[in-house]
Amino acid sequence: MLHLLCVSLAFLASVVKGIPGLKQYDSCASLRHGTNYVVSSSQVPVGGLADISAVAAQNVTENNLATFCRVIGVIPYGANNTLNFEVWLPELESYNERYLSVGNGGFAGTIDYQAMASNLNTGFAVGGCDSGHTTSENGPSKPGGYVPFLNSYAKTAACIRNSIAMFSEPAKAITALFYSCPPKKSYYSGCSTGGAQGYALAQYHPEIFDGIVAGSAGNWYSHLILSFLWNGLHANKPGAFLAQDVLTLARDAAVKRCDEIDGVEDGVIEDPSKCDFEIASLLCQSGEAQRENGKTVCLNETQLATFQAFYSGPGMNVYPGFAKGSELEWLVQEEELYTAYPVPILQNLVFRNLSYDYKTFNFQDDVKTVDIVAGPLITATSPRLDAFKGRGGKLIATQGWADPFNVPTWPIDQHNEARAIYGEKALNDFWRLFMVPGGGHCGSAASYPQVPGTWHTLEALIPWVEDGEPPGYILATNPADGSNTTKKLCPYSQHAMLKGQDADQFTSFACME
């Protein structure tokens, strides 16, 4: 039942105070007159999402289960810049009395309609934005490509650091007008770039959300791209590229060595940081053939050096390296990421020279330049979240151990920094990190189809925010192989250990140090 106390017009006025031109309206059609930011508002019938061209263009797989009010808005900022956003408001009978903003991915530029649809169908009033620039401003992600948004400091800062905050306050006010009642709690959920946006909200805009989910977060974005560059440059040296069967050899050897850390042999390493597999054990011995029956059976010295570069990373002051057991996911690092992200950022933002030769980047001397120019715009890594903590905010972070983009130990490093500041108990009272064995980037890893790829983070966050019940675990369901396997994701530094009989069900595991 909608909380009755919030119908007070005086209280409603305080909620919307400061939003230009905002007045009280409660019908969908009237919302277009309620604020200067609203361009249009229209009712979408059940199943009507499929008929919206912008939604269909994203191949959204989920249709709306209830009628909702679609609000389209535009927010001007800086010098002639605009942020496009939408708010979807479910009919009262389907509304769970909560507001949720969703984040972006990659270089952003579009509203994430898939995330909006999924959360709309669970009852949220949900909003999303294009991060302050459109996809057309992302340019070609290749050497020499001009990327318009990276040539604007305002747009670059908006993308990760500010855009969610810019639209979410108006979106919450629109929600309050529509229901004649402010949402009882406000949440944010994002993954990848959206995870970075989540950390930015907690660090720079702690007053907006009661609870934040930051998944597979690229929040050290300025150094994440240097990790891409490091791996790509090493893998593309003469003879250094690691083909898929070479990666398979290493992954299978690591899993064979460390599979049973959690007490069950399931083809997944529970905690790769405890895995003592040494890649040098696969080095070809004198006189040994590297391939047998068309398969790679051992490594040459050049391949070994590439593996070691991936495992070590460019250094702890730049970025850590990848985990044992993630090797089968590395092709994207070798083939795409190092030119798709670091090169445009270095050429357009950092050095302002489209002819800059990324192969000359000096990991000793040039990192400081990246920190000075790009760091303040695209990075949110502070382990001190005092303001967010002080107002009772809760943060859930997730990270897959087999993520092909994000090195999994970086969120652990940041979490340990925060623990050193707050202490174990105080940190766990507001910020918890959940590592996913065999997990990929924002879901399943292709090389671990047996691992559940849906992580029920909001279901764990809401009771924490609203009832003070901290999550002892997060439920993981829906593996890519179609099985009914479920898993228990434990808060760092705990691990799931088999205690029951059925290793395919989360109830058989306990979270333990």
Short mmCIF file of C-alpha atoms in Angstrom, two decimals:
data_model
loop_
_atom_site.label_atom_id
_atom_site.label_comp_id
_atom_site.label_asym_id
_atom_site.label_seq_id
_atom_site.Cartn_x
_atom_site.Cartn_y
_atom_site.Cartn_z
CA MET A 1 0.00 0.00 0.00
CA LEU A 2 1.37 3.41 -0.95
CA HIS A 3 2.69 5.15 2.16
CA LEU A 4 -0.02 7.60 3.07
CA LEU A 5 1.96 10.24 4.92
CA CYS A 6 3.67 11.37 1.75
CA VAL A 7 0.54 12.89 0.21
CA SER A 8 1.21 16.04 2.19
CA LEU A 9 1.53 18.81 -0.37
CA ALA A 10 3.92 20.70 1.88
CA PHE A 11 6.23 17.72 2.02
CA LEU A 12 5.90 17.19 -1.72
CA ALA A 13 6.86 20.81 -2.30
CA SER A 14 10.03 20.30 -0.28
CA VAL A 15 10.93 17.28 -2.37
CA VAL A 16 10.68 19.10 -5.69
CA LYS A 17 12.14 22.38 -4.46
CA GLY A 18 14.88 23.61 -6.75
CA ILE A 19 13.67 21.84 -9.90
CA PRO A 20 12.91 24.67 -12.34
CA GLY A 21 9.28 25.09 -13.29
CA LEU A 22 8.10 22.03 -11.35
CA LYS A 23 4.43 21.91 -10.41
CA GLN A 24 2.18 19.20 -9.08
CA TYR A 25 0.51 16.95 -11.65
CA ASP A 26 -0.46 13.33 -11.30
CA SER A 27 -1.51 12.21 -14.78
CA CYS A 28 0.92 10.99 -17.42
CA ALA A 29 -0.16 13.47 -20.06
CA SER A 30 0.21 16.38 -17.63
CA LEU A 31 3.82 15.58 -16.77
CA ARG A 32 5.05 17.27 -19.95
CA HIS A 33 3.90 20.55 -18.39
CA GLY A 34 5.37 19.80 -14.96
CA THR A 35 9.00 20.71 -15.49
CA ASN A 36 11.23 22.50 -17.95
CA TYR A 37 13.13 19.23 -18.48
CA VAL A 38 10.26 17.15 -19.81
CA VAL A 39 9.92 16.99 -23.59
CA SER A 40 7.07 14.50 -23.77
CA SER A 41 5.09 12.02 -21.69
CA SER A 42 2.87 9.22 -22.94
CA GLN A 43 1.23 6.07 -21.69
CA VAL A 44 2.61 2.75 -22.94
CA PRO A 45 0.18 -0.20 -22.79
CA VAL A 46 1.16 -3.70 -21.69
CA GLY A 47 3.56 -5.13 -24.27
CA GLY A 48 4.02 -1.73 -25.89
CA LEU A 49 7.79 -1.55 -25.45
CA ALA A 50 8.28 -3.60 -28.60
CA ASP A 51 6.58 -0.83 -30.59
CA ILE A 52 8.97 1.91 -29.46
CA SER A 53 11.57 2.26 -32.20
CA ALA A 54 14.40 3.37 -29.92
CA VAL A 55 13.82 0.35 -27.68
CA ALA A 56 13.50 -2.04 -30.59
CA ALA A 57 16.79 -0.75 -32.02
CA GLN A 58 18.58 -2.06 -28.92
CA ASN A 59 17.05 -5.53 -29.36
CA VAL A 60 15.59 -5.39 -25.86
CA THR A 61 14.51 -8.90 -24.97
CA GLU A 62 12.03 -8.00 -22.23
CA ASN A 63 8.62 -6.43 -22.82
CA ASN A 64 6.65 -4.47 -20.26
CA LEU A 65 4.25 -6.49 -18.11
CA ALA A 66 2.26 -3.48 -16.95
CA THR A 67 1.11 -0.17 -18.37
CA PHE A 68 3.55 2.65 -17.65
CA CYS A 69 4.05 6.35 -18.25
CA ARG A 70 7.07 7.08 -20.44
CA VAL A 71 8.64 10.47 -19.76
CA ILE A 72 11.32 11.80 -22.11
CA GLY A 73 13.47 14.65 -20.90
CA VAL A 74 16.47 16.78 -21.83
CA ILE A 75 18.82 18.59 -19.46
CA PRO A 76 21.13 21.32 -20.79
CA TYR A 77 24.56 21.66 -19.22
CA GLY A 78 27.84 23.42 -19.90
CA ALA A 79 28.20 25.25 -23.19
CA ASN A 80 25.48 23.96 -25.51
CA ASN A 81 25.57 20.37 -24.18
CA THR A 82 22.53 18.25 -23.48
CA LEU A 83 21.80 15.10 -21.52
CA ASN A 84 18.90 12.93 -22.70
CA PHE A 85 17.02 10.89 -20.14
CA GLU A 86 13.83 8.89 -19.67
CA VAL A 87 11.73 7.96 -16.66
CA TRP A 88 9.33 5.02 -16.79
CA LEU A 89 6.55 5.07 -14.21
CA PRO A 90 4.55 1.86 -13.75
CA GLU A 91 0.84 1.98 -13.04
CA LEU A 92 0.09 2.34 -9.34
CA GLU A 93 -0.94 -1.31 -8.88
CA SER A 94 2.50 -2.46 -10.08
CA TYR A 95 4.61 0.19 -8.36
CA ASN A 96 6.86 -0.96 -5.50
CA GLU A 97 7.24 2.60 -4.15
CA ARG A 98 10.93 2.76 -5.04
CA TYR A 99 12.90 4.74 -7.61
CA LEU A 100 15.91 3.25 -9.47
CA SER A 101 18.43 4.82 -11.86
CA VAL A 102 20.38 2.56 -14.22
CA GLY A 103 23.84 3.21 -15.62
CA ASN A 104 25.67 2.92 -18.92
CA GLY A 105 28.33 0.74 -20.54
CA GLY A 106 31.45 1.27 -22.65
CA PHE A 107 31.73 4.83 -23.90
CA ALA A 108 27.98 5.19 -23.20
CA GLY A 109 25.92 7.46 -25.46
CA THR A 110 22.64 5.52 -25.19
CA ILE A 111 19.99 4.90 -22.56
CA ASP A 112 20.08 1.30 -21.33
CA TYR A 113 16.53 0.26 -22.19
CA GLN A 114 17.17 -3.40 -21.35
CA ALA A 115 18.04 -2.54 -17.75
CA MET A 116 15.11 -0.15 -17.57
CA ALA A 117 12.68 -2.80 -18.83
CA SER A 118 13.91 -5.45 -16.40
CA ASN A 119 13.58 -3.17 -13.40
CA LEU A 120 10.27 -1.71 -14.54
CA ASN A 121 8.87 -5.23 -14.52
CA THR A 122 9.86 -5.70 -10.89
CA GLY A 123 7.93 -2.59 -9.88
CA PHE A 124 10.48 0.21 -9.86
CA ALA A 125 9.96 3.67 -11.21
CA VAL A 126 13.11 3.61 -13.29
CA GLY A 127 15.24 6.20 -15.04
CA GLY A 128 18.19 6.13 -17.42
CA CYS A 129 20.26 8.60 -19.42
CA ASP A 130 22.71 8.72 -22.32
CA SER A 131 25.51 9.98 -20.00
CA GLY A 132 25.52 13.48 -21.48
CA HIS A 133 26.46 12.66 -25.06
CA THR A 134 25.07 10.54 -27.89
CA THR A 135 26.59 7.47 -29.55
CA SER A 136 27.38 9.56 -32.62
CA GLU A 137 29.94 11.41 -30.48
CA ASN A 138 31.88 8.22 -29.65
CA GLY A 139 33.72 8.34 -32.96
CA PRO A 140 35.60 5.39 -34.44
CA SER A 141 37.37 3.44 -31.68
CA LYS A 142 40.62 2.99 -33.52
CA PRO A 143 43.98 4.73 -33.89
CA GLY A 144 43.59 8.17 -35.42
CA GLY A 145 39.84 8.29 -34.81
CA TYR A 146 38.34 11.59 -33.68
CA VAL A 147 36.06 11.09 -30.66
CA PRO A 148 34.00 14.27 -30.14
CA PHE A 149 32.94 13.73 -26.53
CA LEU A 150 36.53 13.10 -25.41
CA ASN A 151 37.45 16.50 -26.82
CA SER A 152 35.01 18.17 -24.42
CA TYR A 153 36.00 18.25 -20.76
CA ALA A 154 32.38 18.86 -19.74
CA LYS A 155 31.11 15.83 -21.65
CA THR A 156 33.96 13.63 -20.50
CA ALA A 157 33.33 14.58 -16.87
CA ALA A 158 29.61 14.02 -17.30
CA CYS A 159 30.00 10.53 -18.73
CA ILE A 160 31.15 8.72 -15.58
CA ARG A 161 31.33 11.28 -12.82
CA ASN A 162 28.24 13.48 -13.11
CA SER A 163 25.57 12.36 -15.58
CA ILE A 164 23.63 10.01 -13.28
CA ALA A 165 23.47 12.71 -10.63
CA MET A 166 22.40 15.31 -13.19
CA PHE A 167 19.22 13.53 -14.20
CA SER A 168 18.35 11.49 -11.10
CA GLU A 169 17.15 14.36 -8.90
CA PRO A 170 14.73 15.60 -11.59
CA ALA A 171 13.72 11.97 -12.25
CA LYS A 172 12.90 11.44 -8.58
CA ALA A 173 10.91 14.67 -8.54
CA ILE A 174 8.96 13.55 -11.63
CA THR A 175 8.25 10.27 -9.84
CA ALA A 176 6.99 12.16 -6.80
CA LEU A 177 4.64 14.25 -8.95
CA PHE A 178 3.21 11.29 -10.81
CA TYR A 179 2.33 9.34 -7.67
CA SER A 180 1.68 12.45 -5.52
CA CYS A 181 4.28 10.90 -3.27
CA PRO A 182 8.08 10.71 -3.26
CA PRO A 183 9.56 7.24 -3.52
CA LYS A 184 10.25 5.79 -0.08
CA LYS A 185 13.80 4.84 -1.14
CA SER A 186 16.04 5.53 -4.11
CA TYR A 187 18.49 3.09 -5.66
CA TYR A 188 21.12 2.92 -8.37
CA SER A 189 22.32 -0.13 -10.29
CA GLY A 190 25.00 -0.21 -12.95
CA CYS A 191 27.70 -2.48 -14.32
CA SER A 192 31.01 -1.91 -16.12
CA THR A 193 31.04 1.82 -16.91
CA GLY A 194 27.81 1.80 -14.93
CA GLY A 195 29.71 0.30 -12.00
CA ALA A 196 32.18 3.16 -12.24
CA GLN A 197 29.24 5.56 -12.24
CA GLY A 198 28.04 3.87 -9.05
CA TYR A 199 31.32 4.53 -7.27
CA ALA A 200 31.29 8.10 -8.58
CA LEU A 201 27.84 8.59 -7.06
CA ALA A 202 29.00 7.33 -3.66
CA GLN A 203 32.13 9.49 -3.81
CA TYR A 204 30.94 12.71 -5.44
CA HIS A 205 27.13 12.69 -5.05
CA PRO A 206 26.46 10.79 -1.80
CA GLU A 207 23.15 12.51 -1.10
CA ILE A 208 21.16 11.08 -4.02
CA PHE A 209 20.77 7.34 -3.43
CA ASP A 210 20.06 5.19 -0.40
CA GLY A 211 21.56 2.09 -2.00
CA ILE A 212 24.02 1.50 -4.85
CA VAL A 213 24.96 -1.60 -6.83
CA ALA A 214 28.31 -1.25 -8.61
CA GLY A 215 29.02 -4.30 -10.75
CA SER A 216 32.28 -5.13 -12.57
CA ALA A 217 33.24 -1.51 -11.99
CA GLY A 218 35.77 0.22 -14.22
CA ASN A 219 36.08 2.93 -11.58
CA TRP A 220 39.86 3.24 -11.99
CA TYR A 221 39.05 3.94 -15.62
CA SER A 222 42.16 5.96 -16.39
CA HIS A 223 44.31 2.99 -15.36
CA LEU A 224 41.97 0.26 -16.57
CA ILE A 225 42.69 1.44 -20.11
CA LEU A 226 46.41 1.19 -19.39
CA SER A 227 45.85 -2.43 -18.42
CA PHE A 228 44.24 -2.97 -21.83
CA LEU A 229 47.20 -1.28 -23.51
CA TRP A 230 49.76 -3.30 -21.56
CA ASN A 231 48.14 -6.62 -22.44
CA GLY A 232 47.54 -5.77 -26.09
CA LEU A 233 51.06 -4.54 -26.69
CA HIS A 234 52.62 -7.61 -25.08
CA ALA A 235 50.37 -10.06 -26.91
CA ASN A 236 51.09 -8.47 -30.29
CA LYS A 237 54.85 -8.68 -30.13
CA PRO A 238 56.31 -11.07 -32.74
CA GLY A 239 55.37 -14.62 -31.83
CA ALA A 240 53.77 -13.59 -28.53
CA PHE A 241 50.07 -13.89 -29.39
CA LEU A 242 48.22 -16.53 -27.37
CA ALA A 243 45.81 -18.45 -29.60
CA GLN A 244 42.66 -19.97 -28.17
CA ASP A 245 44.09 -23.46 -27.79
CA VAL A 246 47.09 -22.03 -25.92
CA LEU A 247 44.74 -20.19 -23.56
CA THR A 248 42.74 -23.39 -23.13
CA LEU A 249 45.88 -25.29 -22.16
CA ALA A 250 46.68 -22.79 -19.41
CA ARG A 251 43.11 -22.46 -18.11
CA ASP A 252 42.61 -26.23 -17.91
CA ALA A 253 45.92 -26.69 -16.10
CA ALA A 254 45.06 -23.99 -13.55
CA VAL A 255 41.62 -25.46 -12.88
CA LYS A 256 43.03 -28.97 -12.55
CA ARG A 257 45.48 -27.70 -9.96
CA CYS A 258 43.08 -25.55 -7.88
CA ASP A 259 39.52 -26.74 -8.54
CA GLU A 260 38.88 -28.27 -5.13
CA ILE A 261 39.75 -25.24 -3.00
CA ASP A 262 36.08 -25.01 -1.99
CA GLY A 263 35.69 -28.73 -1.37
CA VAL A 264 33.92 -29.56 -4.64
CA GLU A 265 35.21 -30.45 -8.09
CA ASP A 266 33.05 -28.36 -10.41
CA GLY A 267 35.47 -27.01 -12.99
CA VAL A 268 35.73 -23.61 -11.23
CA ILE A 269 38.37 -22.11 -8.94
CA GLU A 270 36.60 -20.68 -5.91
CA ASP A 271 39.40 -18.26 -4.98
CA PRO A 272 42.16 -17.86 -7.59
CA SER A 273 44.23 -15.81 -5.15
CA LYS A 274 44.82 -19.06 -3.28
CA CYS A 275 45.74 -20.99 -6.44
CA ASP A 276 49.40 -22.02 -6.53
CA PHE A 277 49.45 -22.97 -10.22
CA GLU A 278 52.67 -21.84 -11.95
CA ILE A 279 52.45 -21.14 -15.67
CA ALA A 280 56.15 -22.03 -16.04
CA SER A 281 55.17 -25.65 -15.40
CA LEU A 282 53.80 -25.69 -18.98
CA LEU A 283 57.08 -24.65 -20.59
CA CYS A 284 58.25 -27.12 -23.24
CA GLN A 285 61.13 -29.28 -22.10
CA SER A 286 64.21 -29.79 -24.20
CA GLY A 287 63.30 -31.80 -27.28
CA GLU A 288 59.55 -31.79 -26.52
CA ALA A 289 57.23 -31.05 -29.45
CA GLN A 290 54.98 -28.06 -28.75
CA ARG A 291 52.00 -29.54 -30.58
CA GLU A 292 50.63 -33.06 -30.70
CA ASN A 293 47.65 -34.20 -32.77
CA GLY A 294 46.92 -30.60 -33.77
CA LYS A 295 46.83 -29.32 -30.16
CA THR A 296 49.24 -27.19 -28.17
CA VAL A 297 50.65 -29.22 -25.29
CA CYS A 298 53.35 -26.89 -23.93
CA LEU A 299 54.55 -23.28 -24.20
CA ASN A 300 57.56 -21.70 -25.80
CA GLU A 301 59.53 -18.97 -24.06
CA THR A 302 57.79 -16.13 -25.92
CA GLN A 303 54.32 -17.40 -25.03
CA LEU A 304 55.39 -17.88 -21.43
CA ALA A 305 56.48 -14.23 -21.31
CA THR A 306 53.04 -13.13 -22.55
CA PHE A 307 51.30 -15.15 -19.84
CA GLN A 308 53.57 -13.65 -17.22
CA ALA A 309 52.83 -10.14 -18.48
CA PHE A 310 49.08 -10.76 -18.17
CA TYR A 311 49.41 -12.24 -14.68
CA SER A 312 51.65 -9.45 -13.40
CA GLY A 313 49.94 -6.52 -15.10
CA PRO A 314 51.72 -3.19 -15.60
CA GLY A 315 52.50 -2.95 -11.88
CA MET A 316 50.59 -2.34 -8.66
CA ASN A 317 50.92 1.44 -9.01
CA VAL A 318 49.36 1.22 -12.47
CA TYR A 319 47.07 -1.84 -12.48
CA PRO A 320 47.27 -5.43 -11.22
CA GLY A 321 47.20 -8.53 -13.40
CA PHE A 322 44.67 -11.21 -14.28
CA ALA A 323 43.78 -14.23 -12.16
CA LYS A 324 44.56 -17.90 -12.65
CA GLY A 325 41.62 -19.59 -14.35
CA SER A 326 40.60 -16.55 -16.41
CA GLU A 327 42.89 -17.34 -19.36
CA LEU A 328 40.20 -18.47 -21.78
CA GLU A 329 38.69 -14.97 -21.65
CA TRP A 330 41.82 -13.13 -22.80
CA LEU A 331 41.33 -13.00 -26.57
CA VAL A 332 39.41 -9.74 -26.30
CA GLN A 333 42.42 -8.25 -24.50
CA GLU A 334 44.74 -9.42 -27.25
CA GLU A 335 42.58 -8.42 -30.21
CA GLU A 336 40.28 -5.48 -29.42
CA LEU A 337 40.44 -3.63 -26.14
CA TYR A 338 43.88 -2.06 -26.45
CA THR A 339 42.88 -0.12 -29.58
CA ALA A 340 39.18 0.37 -28.74
CA TYR A 341 39.61 2.23 -25.43
CA PRO A 342 43.13 3.38 -24.46
CA VAL A 343 44.08 4.61 -27.92
CA PRO A 344 41.08 6.99 -28.34
CA ILE A 345 41.50 8.26 -24.79
CA LEU A 346 45.24 8.80 -25.11
CA GLN A 347 44.95 10.47 -28.53
CA ASN A 348 41.82 12.57 -27.93
CA LEU A 349 41.90 13.37 -24.23
CA VAL A 350 45.35 12.92 -22.75
CA PHE A 351 47.80 13.99 -25.48
CA ARG A 352 45.35 15.81 -27.80
CA ASN A 353 47.12 14.40 -30.84
CA LEU A 354 45.42 11.96 -33.22
CA SER A 355 48.83 11.02 -34.57
CA TYR A 356 50.16 10.02 -31.15
CA ASP A 357 51.83 6.61 -31.42
CA TYR A 358 50.30 4.55 -28.62
CA LYS A 359 53.10 1.99 -29.01
CA THR A 360 55.50 4.52 -27.54
CA PHE A 361 53.55 4.91 -24.28
CA ASN A 362 56.01 4.78 -21.39
CA PHE A 363 54.59 2.96 -18.37
CA GLN A 364 57.24 4.60 -16.18
CA ASP A 365 56.88 8.24 -17.19
CA ASP A 366 53.56 8.76 -19.01
CA VAL A 367 51.21 7.44 -16.31
CA LYS A 368 51.53 10.71 -14.40
CA THR A 369 50.23 12.62 -17.43
CA VAL A 370 47.24 10.29 -17.63
CA ASP A 371 46.58 10.86 -13.92
CA ILE A 372 46.72 14.62 -14.26
CA VAL A 373 44.59 14.96 -17.39
CA ALA A 374 42.18 12.03 -17.38
CA GLY A 375 42.06 10.96 -13.74
CA PRO A 376 39.86 13.78 -12.40
CA LEU A 377 37.35 13.26 -15.23
CA ILE A 378 36.88 9.50 -15.50
CA THR A 379 38.09 7.96 -12.23
CA ALA A 380 36.35 7.45 -8.85
CA THR A 381 38.57 5.37 -6.59
CA SER A 382 38.51 6.99 -3.17
CA PRO A 383 38.32 4.42 -0.38
CA ARG A 384 36.84 7.14 1.83
CA LEU A 385 33.08 7.36 1.38
CA ASP A 386 32.36 9.20 4.62
CA ALA A 387 29.41 11.28 3.42
CA PHE A 388 27.68 8.28 1.83
CA LYS A 389 28.30 6.21 4.96
CA GLY A 390 27.22 9.05 7.23
CA ARG A 391 23.77 9.33 5.69
CA GLY A 392 23.22 5.59 5.95
CA GLY A 393 23.95 4.67 2.34
CA LYS A 394 24.69 1.04 1.42
CA LEU A 395 26.97 -0.15 -1.38
CA ILE A 396 27.14 -3.61 -2.92
CA ALA A 397 29.99 -4.30 -5.34
CA THR A 398 30.35 -7.45 -7.46
CA GLN A 399 33.28 -8.72 -9.49
CA GLY A 400 33.76 -11.88 -11.55
CA TRP A 401 37.04 -13.74 -11.19
CA ALA A 402 37.00 -14.56 -14.93
CA ASP A 403 36.03 -11.07 -16.11
CA PRO A 404 37.65 -10.54 -19.56
CA PHE A 405 37.75 -6.75 -19.06
CA ASN A 406 38.36 -5.96 -15.40
CA VAL A 407 41.25 -7.42 -13.46
CA PRO A 408 39.46 -9.01 -10.48
CA THR A 409 41.98 -8.11 -7.80
CA TRP A 410 41.57 -4.33 -8.26
CA PRO A 411 38.23 -4.16 -6.39
CA ILE A 412 39.81 -6.29 -3.65
CA ASP A 413 42.71 -3.84 -3.40
CA GLN A 414 40.33 -0.90 -3.10
CA HIS A 415 38.21 -2.75 -0.55
CA ASN A 416 41.28 -3.50 1.53
CA GLU A 417 42.21 0.18 1.45
CA ALA A 418 38.75 1.02 2.79
CA ARG A 419 39.01 -1.68 5.45
CA ALA A 420 42.28 -0.16 6.66
CA ILE A 421 40.45 3.15 7.09
CA TYR A 422 37.18 2.03 8.64
CA GLY A 423 37.96 -1.34 10.18
CA GLU A 424 36.23 -4.59 9.29
CA LYS A 425 32.98 -4.04 11.19
CA ALA A 426 32.37 -0.44 10.16
CA LEU A 427 33.14 -1.22 6.53
CA ASN A 428 30.78 -4.19 6.46
CA ASP A 429 28.07 -1.97 7.87
CA PHE A 430 27.82 -0.02 4.61
CA TRP A 431 30.04 -1.50 1.86
CA ARG A 432 30.34 -5.13 0.85
CA LEU A 433 32.20 -6.74 -2.05
CA PHE A 434 31.06 -10.03 -3.56
CA MET A 435 33.51 -11.95 -5.73
CA VAL A 436 32.07 -14.40 -8.28
CA PRO A 437 34.06 -17.60 -8.95
CA GLY A 438 33.99 -18.23 -12.69
CA GLY A 439 31.97 -15.04 -13.17
CA GLY A 440 32.45 -12.85 -16.21
CA HIS A 441 31.81 -9.21 -16.99
CA CYS A 442 28.38 -8.28 -15.60
CA GLY A 443 27.27 -11.92 -15.80
CA SER A 444 28.36 -15.22 -17.24
CA ALA A 445 31.84 -15.88 -18.60
CA ALA A 446 31.78 -17.77 -21.89
CA SER A 447 34.41 -20.19 -20.60
CA TYR A 448 32.32 -21.11 -17.53
CA PRO A 449 28.79 -21.81 -18.84
CA GLN A 450 28.01 -23.85 -15.72
CA VAL A 451 28.38 -20.79 -13.47
CA PRO A 452 25.12 -18.90 -12.68
CA GLY A 453 25.21 -15.53 -14.44
CA THR A 454 22.32 -13.69 -12.77
CA TRP A 455 23.39 -12.10 -9.50
CA HIS A 456 20.45 -10.98 -7.37
CA THR A 457 22.03 -7.84 -6.00
CA LEU A 458 18.97 -5.61 -5.59
CA GLU A 459 17.18 -8.39 -3.73
CA ALA A 460 20.06 -8.31 -1.25
CA LEU A 461 20.42 -4.52 -1.17
CA ILE A 462 16.80 -3.56 -0.46
CA PRO A 463 16.48 -5.42 2.89
CA TRP A 464 19.84 -3.96 3.91
CA VAL A 465 18.71 -0.40 3.16
CA GLU A 466 15.15 -0.64 4.40
CA ASP A 467 15.29 -3.19 7.22
CA GLY A 468 18.89 -3.08 8.36
CA GLU A 469 19.50 -6.68 7.28
CA PRO A 470 23.05 -6.90 5.88
CA PRO A 471 23.47 -9.47 3.09
CA GLY A 472 25.21 -12.61 4.29
CA TYR A 473 25.31 -13.75 0.67
CA ILE A 474 23.93 -12.97 -2.78
CA LEU A 475 22.00 -15.60 -4.68
CA ALA A 476 23.30 -16.45 -8.16
CA THR A 477 21.04 -18.23 -10.66
CA ASN A 478 20.57 -18.92 -14.39
CA PRO A 479 23.80 -20.44 -15.73
CA ALA A 480 24.33 -20.20 -19.47
CA ASP A 481 24.24 -23.99 -19.84
CA GLY A 482 20.55 -23.98 -18.96
CA SER A 483 20.90 -26.05 -15.80
CA ASN A 484 19.18 -25.32 -12.49
CA THR A 485 22.43 -24.72 -10.65
CA THR A 486 22.36 -21.99 -8.02
CA LYS A 487 25.29 -20.60 -6.07
CA LYS A 488 25.94 -18.54 -2.98
CA LEU A 489 28.17 -15.49 -3.50
CA CYS A 490 29.90 -14.57 -0.25
CA PRO A 491 31.00 -11.16 1.00
CA TYR A 492 34.75 -10.68 0.74
CA SER A 493 36.83 -12.06 2.44
CA GLN A 494 34.56 -15.05 2.97
CA HIS A 495 34.30 -17.98 0.54
CA ALA A 496 31.57 -20.49 -0.21
CA MET A 497 32.50 -23.89 1.22
CA LEU A 498 30.53 -27.07 0.55
CA LYS A 499 28.74 -28.31 3.67
CA GLY A 500 25.74 -30.14 2.23
CA GLN A 501 25.27 -32.94 -0.28
CA ASP A 502 24.02 -31.20 -3.43
CA ALA A 503 26.84 -29.10 -4.88
CA ASP A 504 24.47 -27.63 -7.49
CA GLN A 505 22.33 -25.81 -4.91
CA PHE A 506 23.30 -22.71 -2.97
CA THR A 507 21.82 -24.10 0.25
CA SER A 508 24.62 -26.68 0.40
CA PHE A 509 27.25 -23.99 0.89
CA ALA A 510 28.28 -21.84 3.83
CA CYS A 511 30.16 -18.56 3.70
CA MET A 512 33.35 -18.95 5.69
CA GLU A 513 36.73 -17.27 6.15
#
